[in-house]
XYZ file of C-alpha atoms in Angstrom:
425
model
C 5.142 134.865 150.045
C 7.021 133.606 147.073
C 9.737 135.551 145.412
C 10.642 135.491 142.098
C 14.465 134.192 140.979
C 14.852 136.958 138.753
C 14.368 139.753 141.749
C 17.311 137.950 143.804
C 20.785 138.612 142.674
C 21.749 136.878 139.664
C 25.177 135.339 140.964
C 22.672 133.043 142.375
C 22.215 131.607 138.865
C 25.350 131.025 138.204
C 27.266 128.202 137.414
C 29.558 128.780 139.916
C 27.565 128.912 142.614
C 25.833 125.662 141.422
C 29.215 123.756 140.863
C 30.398 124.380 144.693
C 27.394 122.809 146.384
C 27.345 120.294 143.306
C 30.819 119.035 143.959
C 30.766 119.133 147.951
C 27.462 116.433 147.824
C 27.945 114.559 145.038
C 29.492 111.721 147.046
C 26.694 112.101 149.622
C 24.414 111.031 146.830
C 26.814 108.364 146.061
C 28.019 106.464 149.017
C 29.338 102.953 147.561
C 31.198 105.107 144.594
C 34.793 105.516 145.361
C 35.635 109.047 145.531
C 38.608 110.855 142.856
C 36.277 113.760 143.147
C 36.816 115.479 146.931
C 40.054 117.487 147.007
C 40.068 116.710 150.970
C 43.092 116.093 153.059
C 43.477 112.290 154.444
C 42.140 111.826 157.179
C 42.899 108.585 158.987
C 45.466 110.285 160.950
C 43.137 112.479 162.895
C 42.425 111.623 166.389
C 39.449 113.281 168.498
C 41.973 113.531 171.616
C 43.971 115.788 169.438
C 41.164 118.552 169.412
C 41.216 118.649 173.256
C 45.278 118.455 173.431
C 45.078 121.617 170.900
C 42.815 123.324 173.137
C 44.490 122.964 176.017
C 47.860 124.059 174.580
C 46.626 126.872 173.200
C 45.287 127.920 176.747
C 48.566 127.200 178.215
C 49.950 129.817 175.794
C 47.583 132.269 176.991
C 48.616 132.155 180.621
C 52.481 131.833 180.003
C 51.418 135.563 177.282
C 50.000 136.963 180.965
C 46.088 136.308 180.789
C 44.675 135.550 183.890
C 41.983 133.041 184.304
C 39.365 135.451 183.241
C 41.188 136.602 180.365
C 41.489 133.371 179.054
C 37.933 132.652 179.209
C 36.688 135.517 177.706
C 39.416 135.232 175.071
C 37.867 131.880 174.577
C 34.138 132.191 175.005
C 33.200 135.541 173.877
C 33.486 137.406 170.679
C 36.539 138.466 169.760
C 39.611 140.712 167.568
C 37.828 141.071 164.319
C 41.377 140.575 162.713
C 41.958 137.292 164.733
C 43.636 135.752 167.923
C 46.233 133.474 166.460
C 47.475 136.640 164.175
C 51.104 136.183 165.781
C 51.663 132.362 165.987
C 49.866 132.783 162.016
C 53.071 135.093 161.302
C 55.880 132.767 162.984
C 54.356 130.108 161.016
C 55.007 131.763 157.771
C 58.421 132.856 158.855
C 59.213 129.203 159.627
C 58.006 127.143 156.547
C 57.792 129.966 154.173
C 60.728 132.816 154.672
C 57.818 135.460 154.749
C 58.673 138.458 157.009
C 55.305 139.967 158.048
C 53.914 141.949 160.781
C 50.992 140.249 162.210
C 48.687 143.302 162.133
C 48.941 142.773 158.242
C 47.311 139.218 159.001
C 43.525 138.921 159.191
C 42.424 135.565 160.262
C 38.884 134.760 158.452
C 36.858 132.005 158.027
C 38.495 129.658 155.788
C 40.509 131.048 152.548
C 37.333 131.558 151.051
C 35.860 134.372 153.304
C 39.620 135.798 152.609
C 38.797 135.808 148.600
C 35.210 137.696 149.300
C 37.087 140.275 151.396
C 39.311 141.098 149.428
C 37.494 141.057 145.553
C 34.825 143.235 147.935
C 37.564 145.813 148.615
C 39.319 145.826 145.332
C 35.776 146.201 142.902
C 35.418 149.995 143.889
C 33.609 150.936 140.598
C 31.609 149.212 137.582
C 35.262 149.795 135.168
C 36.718 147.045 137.763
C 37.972 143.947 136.572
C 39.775 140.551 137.844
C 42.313 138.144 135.957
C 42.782 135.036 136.579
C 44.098 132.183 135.668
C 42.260 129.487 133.941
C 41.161 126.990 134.897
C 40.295 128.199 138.044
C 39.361 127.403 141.597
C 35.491 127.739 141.234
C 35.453 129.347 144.539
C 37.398 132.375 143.000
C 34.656 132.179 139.956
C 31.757 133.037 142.277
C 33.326 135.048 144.969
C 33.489 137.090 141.976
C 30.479 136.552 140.838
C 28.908 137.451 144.444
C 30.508 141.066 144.664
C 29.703 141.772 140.889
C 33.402 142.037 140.039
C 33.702 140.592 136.378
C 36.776 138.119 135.575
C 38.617 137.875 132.234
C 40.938 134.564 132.343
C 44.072 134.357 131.446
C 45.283 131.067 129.774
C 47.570 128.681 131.657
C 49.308 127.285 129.017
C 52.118 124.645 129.396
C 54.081 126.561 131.965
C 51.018 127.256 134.702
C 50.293 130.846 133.262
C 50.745 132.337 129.744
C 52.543 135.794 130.698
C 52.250 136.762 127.241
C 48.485 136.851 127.177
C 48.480 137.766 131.081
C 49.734 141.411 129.733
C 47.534 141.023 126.591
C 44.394 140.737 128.631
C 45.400 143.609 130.531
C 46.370 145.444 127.474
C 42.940 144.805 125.992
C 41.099 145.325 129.440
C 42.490 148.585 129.665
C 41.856 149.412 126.098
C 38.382 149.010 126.056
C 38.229 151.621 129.215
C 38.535 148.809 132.462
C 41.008 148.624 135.389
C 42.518 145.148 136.160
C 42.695 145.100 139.590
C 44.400 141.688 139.966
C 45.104 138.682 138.861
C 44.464 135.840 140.806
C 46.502 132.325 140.754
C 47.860 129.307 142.178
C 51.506 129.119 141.543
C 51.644 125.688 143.767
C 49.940 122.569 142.430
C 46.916 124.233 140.965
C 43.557 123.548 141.679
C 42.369 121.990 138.893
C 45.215 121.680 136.826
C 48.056 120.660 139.687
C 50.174 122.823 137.749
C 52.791 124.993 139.309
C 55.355 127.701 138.227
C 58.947 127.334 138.124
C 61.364 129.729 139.661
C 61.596 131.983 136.724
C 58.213 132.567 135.839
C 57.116 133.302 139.239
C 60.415 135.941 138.618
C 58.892 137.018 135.665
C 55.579 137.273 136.792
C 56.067 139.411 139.882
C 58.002 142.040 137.248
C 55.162 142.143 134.855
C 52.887 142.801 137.971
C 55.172 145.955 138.726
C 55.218 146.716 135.396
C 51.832 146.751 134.645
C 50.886 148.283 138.416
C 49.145 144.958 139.051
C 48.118 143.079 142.013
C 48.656 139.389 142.274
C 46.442 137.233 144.236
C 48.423 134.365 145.841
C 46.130 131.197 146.864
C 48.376 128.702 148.116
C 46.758 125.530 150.250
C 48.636 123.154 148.478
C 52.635 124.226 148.846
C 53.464 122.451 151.150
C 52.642 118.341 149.156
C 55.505 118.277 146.793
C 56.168 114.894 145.347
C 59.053 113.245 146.860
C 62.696 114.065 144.955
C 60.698 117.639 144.462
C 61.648 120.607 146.289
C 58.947 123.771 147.621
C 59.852 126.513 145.640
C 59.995 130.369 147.367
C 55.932 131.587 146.892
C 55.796 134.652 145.470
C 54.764 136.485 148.710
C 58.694 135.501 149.663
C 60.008 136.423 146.206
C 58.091 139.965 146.795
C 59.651 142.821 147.530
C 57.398 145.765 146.678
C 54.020 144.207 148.284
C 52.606 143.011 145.065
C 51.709 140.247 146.441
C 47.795 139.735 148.701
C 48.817 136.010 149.999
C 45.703 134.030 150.777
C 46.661 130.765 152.862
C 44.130 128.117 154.607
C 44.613 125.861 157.152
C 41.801 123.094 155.759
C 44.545 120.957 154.180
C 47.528 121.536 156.391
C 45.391 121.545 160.138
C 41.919 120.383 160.102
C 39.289 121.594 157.434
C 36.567 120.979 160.203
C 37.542 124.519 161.670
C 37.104 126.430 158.756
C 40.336 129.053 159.877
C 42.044 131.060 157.145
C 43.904 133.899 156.324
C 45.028 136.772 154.284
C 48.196 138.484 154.407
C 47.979 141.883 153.000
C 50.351 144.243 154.046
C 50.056 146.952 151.332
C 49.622 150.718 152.655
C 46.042 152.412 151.667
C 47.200 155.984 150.749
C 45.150 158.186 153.552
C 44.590 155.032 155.740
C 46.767 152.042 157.444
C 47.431 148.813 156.201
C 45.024 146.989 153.226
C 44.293 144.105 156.449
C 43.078 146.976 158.233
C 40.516 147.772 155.637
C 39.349 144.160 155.181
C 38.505 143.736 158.780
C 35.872 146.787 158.328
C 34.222 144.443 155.641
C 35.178 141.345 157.935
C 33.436 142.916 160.952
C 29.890 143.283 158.770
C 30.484 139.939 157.388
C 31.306 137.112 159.942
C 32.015 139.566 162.840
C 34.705 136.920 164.073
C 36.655 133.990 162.998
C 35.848 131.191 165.996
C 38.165 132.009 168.755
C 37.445 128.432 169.734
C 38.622 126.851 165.864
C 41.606 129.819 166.216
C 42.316 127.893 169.539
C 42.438 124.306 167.909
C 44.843 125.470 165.144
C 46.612 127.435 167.523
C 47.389 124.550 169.657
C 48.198 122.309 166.829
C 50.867 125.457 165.167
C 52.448 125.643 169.037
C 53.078 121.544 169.495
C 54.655 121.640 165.876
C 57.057 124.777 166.509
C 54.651 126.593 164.474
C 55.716 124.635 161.476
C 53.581 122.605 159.188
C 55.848 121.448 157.113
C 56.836 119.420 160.686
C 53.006 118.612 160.831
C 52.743 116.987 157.742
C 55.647 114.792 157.199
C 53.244 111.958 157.436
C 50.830 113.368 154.854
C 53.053 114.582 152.747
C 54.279 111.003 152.058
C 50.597 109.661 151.493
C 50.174 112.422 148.949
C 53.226 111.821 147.089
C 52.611 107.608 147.451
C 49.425 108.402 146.366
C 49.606 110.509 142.949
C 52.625 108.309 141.928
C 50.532 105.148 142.285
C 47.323 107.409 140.155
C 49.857 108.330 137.211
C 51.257 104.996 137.588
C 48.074 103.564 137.401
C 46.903 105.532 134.438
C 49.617 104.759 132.362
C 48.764 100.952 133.173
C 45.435 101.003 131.999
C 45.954 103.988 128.699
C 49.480 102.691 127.725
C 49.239 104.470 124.127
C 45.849 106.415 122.333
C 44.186 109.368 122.498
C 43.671 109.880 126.596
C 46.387 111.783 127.804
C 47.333 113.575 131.513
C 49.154 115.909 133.150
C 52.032 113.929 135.881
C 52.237 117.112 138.469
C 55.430 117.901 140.798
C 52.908 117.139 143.700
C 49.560 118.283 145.456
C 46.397 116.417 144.999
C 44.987 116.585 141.320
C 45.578 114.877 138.393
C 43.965 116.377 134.678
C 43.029 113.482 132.514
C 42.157 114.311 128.818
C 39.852 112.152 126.531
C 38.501 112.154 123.353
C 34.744 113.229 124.130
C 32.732 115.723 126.291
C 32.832 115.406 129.743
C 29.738 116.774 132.126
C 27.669 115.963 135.168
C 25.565 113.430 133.106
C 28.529 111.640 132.742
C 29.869 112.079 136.499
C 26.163 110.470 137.489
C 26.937 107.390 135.129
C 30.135 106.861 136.249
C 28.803 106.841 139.590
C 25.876 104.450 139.185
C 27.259 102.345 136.768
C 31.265 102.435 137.343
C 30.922 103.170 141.129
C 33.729 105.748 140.294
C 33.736 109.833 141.175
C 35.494 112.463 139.548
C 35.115 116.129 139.181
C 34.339 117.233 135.294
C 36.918 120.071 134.342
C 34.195 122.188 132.591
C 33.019 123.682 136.358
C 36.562 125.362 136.036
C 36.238 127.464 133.124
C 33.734 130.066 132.171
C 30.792 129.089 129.565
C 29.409 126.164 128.884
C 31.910 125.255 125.522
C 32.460 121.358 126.110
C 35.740 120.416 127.795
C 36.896 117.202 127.189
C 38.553 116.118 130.426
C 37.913 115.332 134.231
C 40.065 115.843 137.344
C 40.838 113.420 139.643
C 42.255 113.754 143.338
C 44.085 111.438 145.210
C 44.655 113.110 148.381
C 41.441 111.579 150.256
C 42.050 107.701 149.377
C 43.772 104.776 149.879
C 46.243 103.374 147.653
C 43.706 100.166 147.757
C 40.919 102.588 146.883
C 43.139 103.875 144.242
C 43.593 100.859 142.467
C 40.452 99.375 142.583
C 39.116 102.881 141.131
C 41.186 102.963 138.072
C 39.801 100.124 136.121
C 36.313 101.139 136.907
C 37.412 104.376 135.633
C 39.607 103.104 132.341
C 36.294 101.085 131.941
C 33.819 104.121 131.991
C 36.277 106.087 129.338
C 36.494 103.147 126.844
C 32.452 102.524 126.741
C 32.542 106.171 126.496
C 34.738 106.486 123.524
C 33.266 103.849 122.019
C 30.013 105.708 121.243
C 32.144 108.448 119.953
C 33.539 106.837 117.646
């Protein structure tokens, strides 16, 4: 039997969609390129030993919490809390590198952030008026969790500062006017994903009293707060500046722990009027979703939180370093190789991305060229924004290389834009 594409749902069409599975194989098709593209965490510091030494740590924990031998098996082996094992050493952990104060049964432990984004934008679209902000560009994960629960988005511009808050309450304004309910807006206050831009103390001030005063939600992503360049300090999230539960913080453990066990999470402590708490509500759609999070990937992360003091700001002192080494050495670099003209980027207070303008489109056609020809991968910035308007400028990540990779990357890169421009001209 054959089915037609237009009787399947039509997120499945999307861009979106597409652009996820696009940028996740690219380098597979490209092997001998050197990689800017993959916003992955470095690597050469994981050890296979580590994975068993997590394991068995987290076990230990279970006996010294009272769990016989059985209990720790089935703990282990069989299906499990549909809000998550690790809920509690998940909430010391934010206590410890973050200052957030949160009961654990507000934490529901999913699989990866990105199962945390589809519960939630599942719960909040109650009704065809429903609508999502968020910042643009944005994390094309967001784009089609959206997509995927038929909750609309209308973006709200970054602008120089990380988010325009005067056309934030415009677009809610105008939402409103024409008869729809923003439910929330998401963002990235931390070294954005694309954009590595971040807020400063004031906005995120600013922007947690236009969320009361517009009755707003905010949608905190944050997988990248804890990279800031060296001689740059982490700045409070907003979930720490909140005070009035504003604030649904989605967190991930893929860049800080291991993305290989795909563990997440979502704080969300707000009270449903009639019910509990909002985590209570996601686990219902959890439960018909995944079911579970791995009790054996909880485990692994568990054990790695509980032989750092449940801090991974302690965990990551070495990656931290190659980060910040890393994007100095790419700005560096780029100012090297464009020392005056019309290409142009962003130099951001840490994380892993870079935003390099130019003065022509940018697309997959190009990103193939590059790698055949340059032997050079980026990520084209148009799979960030809605429509298909050309966007003249690329993202590139450093977080996944080595400085040598860097530099031999560059000048195929600098190469690539000035044949490029040439045939612009």
């Amino acid at each position: 039997m054959d089915l037609a594409i237009e009787d399947l749902h039509p997120s499945l069409g999307d861009r979106a969609l597409l652009s996820m599975n696009f940028l996740n194989e690219v380098a597979q098709h490209y092997p001998d390129a050197i990689s800017l593209a993959a916003g992955r965490p470095y690597e050469e510091f994981y050890d296979v030993e580590d994975l068993h030494s997590y394991l068995r740590t987290f076990t230990a924990y279970l006996a010294s919490q009272g769990y016989d031998e059985a209990a720790v098996r089935r703990t282990l082996f069989q299906y499990g809390r549909t809000k998550g094992i690790i809920h509690g050493l998940v909430a010391e952990n934010l206590r410890i590198d973050e200052g957030i104060e949160v009961d654990p049964e507000s934490i529901v432990v999913t699989v990866g952030c990105q199962e945390a984004m589809v519960l939630v934008l599942r719960a909040l679209r109650a009704g065809p008026t429903d609508v999502l902000l968020a910042v643009a560009p944005a994390y094309v994960g967001l784009t089609g969790a959206a997509r995927l629960v038929d909750l609309p988005i209308r973006f709200v511009a970054g602008g120089t500062d990380g988010v325009d808050l005067d056309d934030l309450v415009a677009q809610v304004k105008q939402a409103r006017a024409e008869g729809l309910r923003p439910r929330a807006c998401y963002l990235m206050p931390d070294f954005a994903n694309p954009s590595g831009m971040s807020l400063d103390l004031e906005m995120r001030r600013r922007l947690l009293e236009i969320a009361a005063q517009e009755d707003l939600l905010l949608l905190e992503d944050n997988p990248y707060g804890l990279f800031p360049a060296l001689g740059h300090e982490r700045l409070p999230t907003l979930k720490a500046l909140d005070t009035e539960r504003r604030v649904v913080y989605l967190g991930s453990f893929a860049k800080t722990a291991l993305p290989g066990a795909r563990v997440g999470y979502v704080v969300a402590d707000q009270r449903v009027t009639g019910a509990g708490l909002f985590a209570d509500e996601l686990s219902k759609i959890k439960s018909m979703l995944t079911v579970n999070t791995s009790a054996v990937a909880q485990a692994v992360v568990g054990g790695k939180l509980l032989e750092n003091g449940c801090s991974l700001v302690t965990a990551n002192r070495r990656e931290r370093e190659v980060y910040a080494s890393n994007l100095r050495l790419l700005t560096d670099g780029l100012a090297a190789h464009f020392p005056n003209g019309d290409v142009t980027w962003n130099v951001p207070a840490g994380g892993f991305f870079v935003v390099v303008t130019v003065p022509f489109p940018v697309d997959d056609a190009l990103l193939e060229r590059s790698a055949k020809q340059y032997g050079v991968l980026w990520t084209p910035m148009s799979h960030f924004y809605d429509g298909s308007a050309p966007i003249n400028a690329l993202r590139l990540s450093c977080s996944a290389v080595t400085p040598t990779e860097i530099t031999t990357a560059l000048p195929r890169l600098a190469a690539l834009i000035t044949t490029t421009r040439a045939a612009f001209v």
